Structure formats: C-alpha cells, structure tokens
C-alpha cells in the first residue's frame, strides 16, 4: 500500500478501508450488547464500556470471565492480558506519530487491530492519516452496535446462526493476504503462525492458541533487513531550521553592512583640488 498524496486523501482512503471493518464491528457489537444485557449489566454500562475500551476481544473476555463466575479483578486481568498485544503494535507505529507526549498518546488511541494492519506501508512505516480515518469510522459503529444490542436485546446466538460472526475473521484474513503479498519477508511468520494456531487449538482454547501463534512474529525480528528506509524529517522542523538559518544569515548581512558604513565614516576623505 502506498501513502496517499495528501493527508486529506489519506484520511478518506482510511474511511473507505475502515468501512468494511465498521460493518463487522457493528454486528459484533450488537452481540456484545445483547450478551451483556442478559448478564445483568443494565443499559448504560455496556455502552460506556464500548466507548472507553473499544476492543472486542477484551470486552468479550470480560463477559466470559464474569459469566463463568469470576470476579471483577480476574475479568479485568484477562482483558488486560488480551490487550497487551497493543504494546508491540504501539512500539511499531511510535515513530510515525507526531507531537509531544500528550498528542502522541492521543494519536495512539487510533491504534486498533484492523486500522493498524491497513495503515502499514511496509518496511516498518505506517500511514498515520489512513490509520485515523479507518478508526474514525469504526468507533461510532462499535458504540452504536452496542447500544442497539442493549435496546433490542436479540438472541445472542443470532449472529452465529446467520453466519455473520465470520465477517471479522474474513476481513483480517484479507488484510493478512495483502500484507503477505506485499512483502515476502512476512510469508514465513504467517505460515508458522497458522501452523502454531492449528496445533495449539487442539489442546487450548482459541484465545491462548492465537497468543501462542503470535510467537511466530519473532521470526520477523531476526529476518528484518538491517537497512530500512529512513523516515522523512518533519516539515515543521525543516521549516523551522530553514527559517532560523535564514534569519541568522539576514542578521549577519545587516551587521556586516553597518560595519562597512562605520568604517567609511571614520576614514579621512581626500581634499579637493
């Protein structure tokens, strides 16, 4: 995937890319709202949870832990462990974020699974505006789907019976194929990850099996080329440096001119004949 010509075009491309992910997120959120209501969460708590957490895997982990009789501490711990995947994802994209700590932390909130994968340009580079656009359309869809599930309260197994629960995995598979096709270095980790997931799923639940399969990504660390394309310098930094050099040069020229005028003033003028 190539970066868009302008931030606006890149953001619009992100909206287009994220629209499919938003549909899947909306349907999945309806299921979350219905299940949480059936477990006695009430009408407001599920919507607030979706607004703040905005992570389907973590929120369903909360439901599973609380539904099986686990305490709040255990539910929060399980959700935090699942969301720990955002640590390496955040490290990977940190170099493409801008501004100070607060701004970078704010921009980092756009890092969600689908948007992060879609914004990857290859070579460890990310299109931040595409990331923003893809997340900007998914978040309201997730919150709206949760609210609809709370109000309508459909059968939690309805999506499964209709086969709509495969939308999200299908979209991620499409993103994976695009990533593997774009960079050959990703093919071996993807193959190893699939083999590990298939093998571990015979002994472990789906969640731990996928976490174990993520170990295949370590192969990419040892196979990454030593020389990656350099990140472009920030425009504002370059402009600022250029402005500083220009101002310094103008001040120096003005000072030199004043010195020459002063030297001419003190020199004796020849007498006229």
mmCIF file of C-alpha atoms in Angstrom:
data_model
loop_
_atom_site.group_PDB
_atom_site.id
_atom_site.type_symbol
_atom_site.label_atom_id
_atom_site.label_comp_id
_atom_site.label_asym_id
_atom_site.label_seq_id
_atom_site.Cartn_x
_atom_site.Cartn_y
_atom_site.Cartn_z
ATOM 1 C CA UNK A 1 0.000 0.000 0.000
ATOM 2 C CA UNK A 2 1.346 3.397 -0.917
ATOM 3 C CA UNK A 3 0.894 6.543 1.079
ATOM 4 C CA UNK A 4 -1.741 8.932 -0.191
ATOM 5 C CA UNK A 5 -0.748 12.167 -1.898
ATOM 6 C CA UNK A 6 -2.171 14.358 0.855
ATOM 7 C CA UNK A 7 -3.368 13.960 4.449
ATOM 8 C CA UNK A 8 -6.959 14.540 3.351
ATOM 9 C CA UNK A 9 -6.773 11.906 0.615
ATOM 10 C CA UNK A 10 -5.106 9.505 3.022
ATOM 11 C CA UNK A 11 -7.804 10.088 5.649
ATOM 12 C CA UNK A 12 -10.554 9.497 3.083
ATOM 13 C CA UNK A 13 -8.799 6.321 1.996
ATOM 14 C CA UNK A 14 -8.828 5.252 5.634
ATOM 15 C CA UNK A 15 -12.562 5.874 5.863
ATOM 16 C CA UNK A 16 -13.096 3.711 2.791
ATOM 17 C CA UNK A 17 -10.850 0.946 4.110
ATOM 18 C CA UNK A 18 -12.407 1.065 7.557
ATOM 19 C CA UNK A 19 -15.995 0.940 6.280
ATOM 20 C CA UNK A 20 -15.880 -2.838 5.858
ATOM 21 C CA UNK A 21 -14.336 -3.219 9.284
ATOM 22 C CA UNK A 22 -17.021 -0.918 10.691
ATOM 23 C CA UNK A 23 -19.809 -3.162 9.377
ATOM 24 C CA UNK A 24 -18.243 -6.192 11.044
ATOM 25 C CA UNK A 25 -17.662 -4.207 14.238
ATOM 26 C CA UNK A 26 -21.288 -3.044 14.288
ATOM 27 C CA UNK A 27 -22.659 -6.586 14.025
ATOM 28 C CA UNK A 28 -20.244 -7.900 16.637
ATOM 29 C CA UNK A 29 -21.121 -5.031 18.967
ATOM 30 C CA UNK A 30 -24.832 -5.914 18.702
ATOM 31 C CA UNK A 31 -23.937 -9.336 20.052
ATOM 32 C CA UNK A 32 -21.887 -7.791 22.862
ATOM 33 C CA UNK A 33 -24.748 -5.507 23.864
ATOM 34 C CA UNK A 34 -27.221 -8.387 23.886
ATOM 35 C CA UNK A 35 -25.000 -10.710 25.936
ATOM 36 C CA UNK A 36 -24.023 -8.040 28.459
ATOM 37 C CA UNK A 37 -27.681 -7.120 28.988
ATOM 38 C CA UNK A 38 -28.611 -10.768 29.522
ATOM 39 C CA UNK A 39 -25.884 -10.982 32.167
ATOM 40 C CA UNK A 40 -27.373 -8.079 34.097
ATOM 41 C CA UNK A 41 -25.070 -5.253 33.048
ATOM 42 C CA UNK A 42 -28.003 -2.913 32.604
ATOM 43 C CA UNK A 43 -28.434 -0.472 29.731
ATOM 44 C CA UNK A 44 -25.729 2.124 30.345
ATOM 45 C CA UNK A 45 -22.700 0.087 31.423
ATOM 46 C CA UNK A 46 -22.260 -1.814 28.110
ATOM 47 C CA UNK A 47 -22.363 1.391 26.064
ATOM 48 C CA UNK A 48 -19.843 3.137 28.337
ATOM 49 C CA UNK A 49 -17.619 0.052 28.201
ATOM 50 C CA UNK A 50 -17.647 0.134 24.397
ATOM 51 C CA UNK A 51 -16.907 3.860 24.357
ATOM 52 C CA UNK A 52 -13.911 3.559 26.686
ATOM 53 C CA UNK A 53 -12.451 0.106 26.000
ATOM 54 C CA UNK A 54 -13.218 -0.163 22.245
ATOM 55 C CA UNK A 55 -11.777 -3.655 21.987
ATOM 56 C CA UNK A 56 -13.998 -6.561 21.037
ATOM 57 C CA UNK A 57 -11.656 -9.285 22.258
ATOM 58 C CA UNK A 58 -11.129 -7.618 25.633
ATOM 59 C CA UNK A 59 -14.827 -6.880 26.134
ATOM 60 C CA UNK A 60 -15.872 -10.431 25.303
ATOM 61 C CA UNK A 61 -13.173 -11.646 27.705
ATOM 62 C CA UNK A 62 -14.867 -9.565 30.383
ATOM 63 C CA UNK A 63 -18.194 -11.190 29.538
ATOM 64 C CA UNK A 64 -16.739 -14.694 29.556
ATOM 65 C CA UNK A 65 -14.959 -14.252 32.882
ATOM 66 C CA UNK A 66 -17.871 -12.600 34.652
ATOM 67 C CA UNK A 67 -20.365 -15.019 33.108
ATOM 68 C CA UNK A 68 -18.411 -18.009 34.423
ATOM 69 C CA UNK A 69 -18.492 -16.651 37.966
ATOM 70 C CA UNK A 70 -15.105 -14.930 38.013
ATOM 71 C CA UNK A 71 -14.573 -11.732 39.950
ATOM 72 C CA UNK A 72 -14.006 -8.241 38.641
ATOM 73 C CA UNK A 73 -10.253 -8.476 39.247
ATOM 74 C CA UNK A 74 -9.990 -11.644 37.189
ATOM 75 C CA UNK A 75 -12.104 -10.178 34.403
ATOM 76 C CA UNK A 76 -10.014 -7.011 34.212
ATOM 77 C CA UNK A 77 -6.800 -9.063 34.285
ATOM 78 C CA UNK A 78 -7.920 -11.289 31.421
ATOM 79 C CA UNK A 79 -8.937 -8.256 29.360
ATOM 80 C CA UNK A 80 -5.619 -6.534 30.093
ATOM 81 C CA UNK A 81 -3.650 -9.605 29.022
ATOM 82 C CA UNK A 82 -5.528 -9.746 25.732
ATOM 83 C CA UNK A 83 -4.960 -6.042 25.130
ATOM 84 C CA UNK A 84 -1.237 -6.414 25.850
ATOM 85 C CA UNK A 85 -0.865 -7.016 22.093
ATOM 86 C CA UNK A 86 -1.144 -3.249 21.662
ATOM 87 C CA UNK A 87 2.259 -2.798 23.333
ATOM 88 C CA UNK A 88 4.332 -4.112 20.395
ATOM 89 C CA UNK A 89 1.853 -2.579 17.964
ATOM 90 C CA UNK A 90 2.310 0.805 19.616
ATOM 91 C CA UNK A 91 6.079 0.457 19.585
ATOM 92 C CA UNK A 92 5.991 -0.321 15.870
ATOM 93 C CA UNK A 93 3.982 2.760 14.955
ATOM 94 C CA UNK A 94 5.507 5.162 17.503
ATOM 95 C CA UNK A 95 7.989 6.603 15.015
ATOM 96 C CA UNK A 96 5.187 7.768 12.705
ATOM 97 C CA UNK A 97 3.228 9.661 15.375
ATOM 98 C CA UNK A 98 3.756 13.388 15.820
ATOM 99 C CA UNK A 99 3.889 15.991 18.557
ATOM 100 C CA UNK A 100 4.638 15.870 22.259
ATOM 101 C CA UNK A 101 3.753 13.155 24.728
ATOM 102 C CA UNK A 102 0.114 14.147 25.124
ATOM 103 C CA UNK A 103 -0.508 14.432 21.384
ATOM 104 C CA UNK A 104 1.284 11.172 20.646
ATOM 105 C CA UNK A 105 -0.718 9.410 23.346
ATOM 106 C CA UNK A 106 -3.905 10.822 21.842
ATOM 107 C CA UNK A 107 -2.966 9.726 18.333
ATOM 108 C CA UNK A 108 -2.081 6.303 19.715
ATOM 109 C CA UNK A 109 -5.721 5.753 20.654
ATOM 110 C CA UNK A 110 -6.387 5.182 16.951
ATOM 111 C CA UNK A 111 -4.264 2.023 17.038
ATOM 112 C CA UNK A 112 -6.774 -0.828 16.728
ATOM 113 C CA UNK A 113 -6.193 -4.143 15.002
ATOM 114 C CA UNK A 114 -7.779 -3.523 11.602
ATOM 115 C CA UNK A 115 -6.637 0.087 11.270
ATOM 116 C CA UNK A 116 -3.081 -0.763 12.291
ATOM 117 C CA UNK A 117 -2.862 -3.531 9.691
ATOM 118 C CA UNK A 118 -4.422 -1.400 6.950
ATOM 119 C CA UNK A 119 -2.117 1.558 7.636
ATOM 120 C CA UNK A 120 1.091 -0.463 7.331
ATOM 121 C CA UNK A 121 3.112 0.720 4.345
ATOM 122 C CA UNK A 122 5.863 -1.865 4.617
ATOM 123 C CA UNK A 123 9.399 -1.550 5.920
ATOM 124 C CA UNK A 124 8.152 -0.610 9.391
ATOM 125 C CA UNK A 125 6.371 2.511 8.131
ATOM 126 C CA UNK A 126 2.714 3.495 8.714
ATOM 127 C CA UNK A 127 0.310 5.988 7.145
ATOM 128 C CA UNK A 128 -0.959 7.824 10.203
ATOM 129 C CA UNK A 129 -3.791 9.636 8.419
ATOM 130 C CA UNK A 130 -5.089 6.393 6.954
ATOM 131 C CA UNK A 131 -4.947 4.984 10.488
ATOM 132 C CA UNK A 132 -7.029 7.893 11.790
ATOM 133 C CA UNK A 133 -9.625 7.533 9.043
ATOM 134 C CA UNK A 134 -10.014 3.781 9.447
ATOM 135 C CA UNK A 135 -10.535 4.126 13.208
ATOM 136 C CA UNK A 136 -12.772 7.189 12.964
ATOM 137 C CA UNK A 137 -15.481 5.165 11.223
ATOM 138 C CA UNK A 138 -15.113 2.034 13.356
ATOM 139 C CA UNK A 139 -15.502 3.612 16.803
ATOM 140 C CA UNK A 140 -19.019 5.071 16.301
ATOM 141 C CA UNK A 141 -20.105 1.827 14.603
ATOM 142 C CA UNK A 142 -18.920 -0.159 17.620
ATOM 143 C CA UNK A 143 -20.690 2.110 20.101
ATOM 144 C CA UNK A 144 -23.886 2.270 18.014
ATOM 145 C CA UNK A 145 -23.973 -1.501 17.625
ATOM 146 C CA UNK A 146 -23.619 -1.940 21.379
ATOM 147 C CA UNK A 147 -26.469 0.494 22.016
ATOM 148 C CA UNK A 148 -28.684 -1.323 19.514
ATOM 149 C CA UNK A 149 -27.922 -4.668 21.127
ATOM 150 C CA UNK A 150 -28.802 -3.262 24.553
ATOM 151 C CA UNK A 151 -32.105 -1.777 23.385
ATOM 152 C CA UNK A 152 -33.282 -4.561 21.061
ATOM 153 C CA UNK A 153 -31.709 -7.439 23.044
ATOM 154 C CA UNK A 154 -31.711 -10.025 20.227
ATOM 155 C CA UNK A 155 -30.791 -13.641 20.796
ATOM 156 C CA UNK A 156 -27.016 -13.657 21.497
ATOM 157 C CA UNK A 157 -26.642 -16.660 19.164
ATOM 158 C CA UNK A 158 -28.416 -14.928 16.261
ATOM 159 C CA UNK A 159 -25.223 -13.784 14.550
ATOM 160 C CA UNK A 160 -23.795 -17.272 14.848
ATOM 161 C CA UNK A 161 -26.867 -18.855 13.293
ATOM 162 C CA UNK A 162 -26.820 -16.350 10.441
ATOM 163 C CA UNK A 163 -23.125 -16.918 9.859
ATOM 164 C CA UNK A 164 -22.343 -13.221 10.355
ATOM 165 C CA UNK A 165 -19.749 -13.906 13.032
ATOM 166 C CA UNK A 166 -17.250 -14.856 10.308
ATOM 167 C CA UNK A 167 -17.162 -11.315 8.878
ATOM 168 C CA UNK A 168 -14.433 -10.039 11.183
ATOM 169 C CA UNK A 169 -12.116 -13.062 10.727
ATOM 170 C CA UNK A 170 -12.654 -12.877 6.963
ATOM 171 C CA UNK A 171 -11.629 -9.217 6.868
ATOM 172 C CA UNK A 172 -8.496 -9.913 8.879
ATOM 173 C CA UNK A 173 -7.608 -12.787 6.558
ATOM 174 C CA UNK A 174 -7.959 -10.393 3.613
ATOM 175 C CA UNK A 175 -5.623 -7.903 5.334
ATOM 176 C CA UNK A 176 -3.174 -10.722 6.053
ATOM 177 C CA UNK A 177 -3.130 -11.814 2.405
ATOM 178 C CA UNK A 178 -2.463 -8.234 1.330
ATOM 179 C CA UNK A 179 0.410 -7.960 3.815
ATOM 180 C CA UNK A 180 1.952 -11.260 2.748
ATOM 181 C CA UNK A 181 1.620 -10.420 -0.945
ATOM 182 C CA UNK A 182 3.271 -7.026 -0.465
ATOM 183 C CA UNK A 183 6.361 -8.179 1.458
ATOM 184 C CA UNK A 184 7.942 -11.595 1.080
ATOM 185 C CA UNK A 185 9.556 -11.326 4.498
ATOM 186 C CA UNK A 186 6.106 -11.766 6.076
ATOM 187 C CA UNK A 187 5.359 -15.103 4.428
ATOM 188 C CA UNK A 188 7.349 -17.344 6.768
ATOM 189 C CA UNK A 189 5.959 -15.777 10.009
ATOM 190 C CA UNK A 190 2.417 -16.034 8.601
ATOM 191 C CA UNK A 191 2.888 -19.696 7.714
ATOM 192 C CA UNK A 192 4.426 -20.528 11.090
ATOM 193 C CA UNK A 193 1.654 -18.628 12.879
ATOM 194 C CA UNK A 194 -1.018 -20.606 11.050
ATOM 195 C CA UNK A 195 0.689 -23.889 11.892
ATOM 196 C CA UNK A 196 1.080 -22.947 15.562
ATOM 197 C CA UNK A 197 -2.546 -21.825 15.810
ATOM 198 C CA UNK A 198 -3.780 -25.052 14.246
ATOM 199 C CA UNK A 199 -1.610 -27.177 16.504
ATOM 200 C CA UNK A 200 -2.343 -25.324 19.753
ATOM 201 C CA UNK A 201 -6.086 -25.184 19.096
ATOM 202 C CA UNK A 202 -6.186 -28.955 19.546
ATOM 203 C CA UNK A 203 -5.147 -28.551 23.187
ATOM 204 C CA UNK A 204 -6.023 -24.952 24.114
ATOM 205 C CA UNK A 205 -8.971 -22.572 23.677
ATOM 206 C CA UNK A 206 -8.909 -20.218 20.705
ATOM 207 C CA UNK A 207 -7.602 -17.210 22.659
ATOM 208 C CA UNK A 208 -4.460 -18.803 24.145
ATOM 209 C CA UNK A 209 -3.833 -20.630 20.867
ATOM 210 C CA UNK A 210 -3.747 -17.331 18.975
ATOM 211 C CA UNK A 211 -1.464 -15.771 21.591
ATOM 212 C CA UNK A 212 0.932 -18.694 21.210
ATOM 213 C CA UNK A 213 0.784 -18.410 17.446
ATOM 214 C CA UNK A 214 1.880 -14.782 17.727
ATOM 215 C CA UNK A 215 5.327 -16.070 18.731
ATOM 216 C CA UNK A 216 5.910 -16.684 15.051
ATOM 217 C CA UNK A 217 6.209 -12.923 14.643
ATOM 218 C CA UNK A 218 9.563 -13.141 16.451
ATOM 219 C CA UNK A 219 10.961 -14.723 13.295
ATOM 220 C CA UNK A 220 10.458 -11.419 11.506
ATOM 221 C CA UNK A 221 12.689 -9.674 14.061
ATOM 222 C CA UNK A 222 15.669 -11.803 13.053
ATOM 223 C CA UNK A 223 14.887 -11.659 9.339
ATOM 224 C CA UNK A 224 14.237 -7.910 9.083
ATOM 225 C CA UNK A 225 16.730 -6.177 6.778
ATOM 226 C CA UNK A 226 19.304 -4.140 8.647
ATOM 227 C CA UNK A 227 18.732 -1.088 6.481
ATOM 228 C CA UNK A 228 15.205 0.254 6.435
ATOM 229 C CA UNK A 229 14.100 3.372 4.542
ATOM 230 C CA UNK A 230 14.792 6.452 6.576
ATOM 231 C CA UNK A 231 11.862 8.320 7.987
ATOM 232 C CA UNK A 232 11.321 11.727 6.431
ATOM 233 C CA UNK A 233 12.084 14.655 8.637
ATOM 234 C CA UNK A 234 9.156 16.655 9.882
ATOM 235 C CA UNK A 235 8.226 19.519 7.646
ATOM 236 C CA UNK A 236 7.777 21.882 10.540
ATOM 237 C CA UNK A 237 11.246 21.032 11.840
ATOM 238 C CA UNK A 238 12.824 21.608 8.473
ATOM 239 C CA UNK A 239 10.950 24.854 8.000
ATOM 240 C CA UNK A 240 11.953 25.980 11.438
ATOM 241 C CA UNK A 241 15.604 25.198 10.796
ATOM 242 C CA UNK A 242 15.493 26.909 7.426
ATOM 243 C CA UNK A 243 13.844 29.931 8.974
ATOM 244 C CA UNK A 244 16.452 30.093 11.714
ATOM 245 C CA UNK A 245 19.311 29.856 9.201
ATOM 246 C CA UNK A 246 17.688 32.491 7.015
ATOM 247 C CA UNK A 247 17.189 34.855 9.928
ATOM 248 C CA UNK A 248 20.763 34.303 11.067
ATOM 249 C CA UNK A 249 22.038 34.986 7.571
ATOM 250 C CA UNK A 250 19.978 38.184 7.263
ATOM 251 C CA UNK A 251 21.196 39.444 10.641
ATOM 252 C CA UNK A 252 24.792 38.706 9.672
ATOM 253 C CA UNK A 253 24.471 40.570 6.358
ATOM 254 C CA UNK A 254 22.900 43.557 8.087
ATOM 255 C CA UNK A 255 25.663 43.663 10.713
ATOM 256 C CA UNK A 256 28.334 43.464 8.008
ATOM 257 C CA UNK A 257 26.721 46.344 6.137
ATOM 258 C CA UNK A 258 26.651 48.528 9.253
ATOM 259 C CA UNK A 259 30.328 47.784 9.923
ATOM 260 C CA UNK A 260 31.273 48.836 6.404
ATOM 261 C CA UNK A 261 29.339 52.091 6.745
ATOM 262 C CA UNK A 262 31.061 52.834 10.062
ATOM 263 C CA UNK A 263 34.482 52.130 8.537
ATOM 264 C CA UNK A 264 33.796 54.514 5.679
ATOM 265 C CA UNK A 265 32.717 57.231 8.112
ATOM 266 C CA UNK A 266 35.991 57.217 10.066
ATOM 267 C CA UNK A 267 38.279 57.151 7.032
ATOM 268 C CA UNK A 268 39.648 60.657 6.043
ATOM 269 C CA UNK A 269 38.278 61.969 2.791
ATOM 270 C CA UNK A 270 40.772 63.291 0.179
ATOM 271 C CA UNK A 271 40.904 67.087 -0.287
ATOM 272 C CA UNK A 272 39.522 68.532 -3.463
ATOM 273 C CA UNK A 273 41.903 70.435 -5.671
#
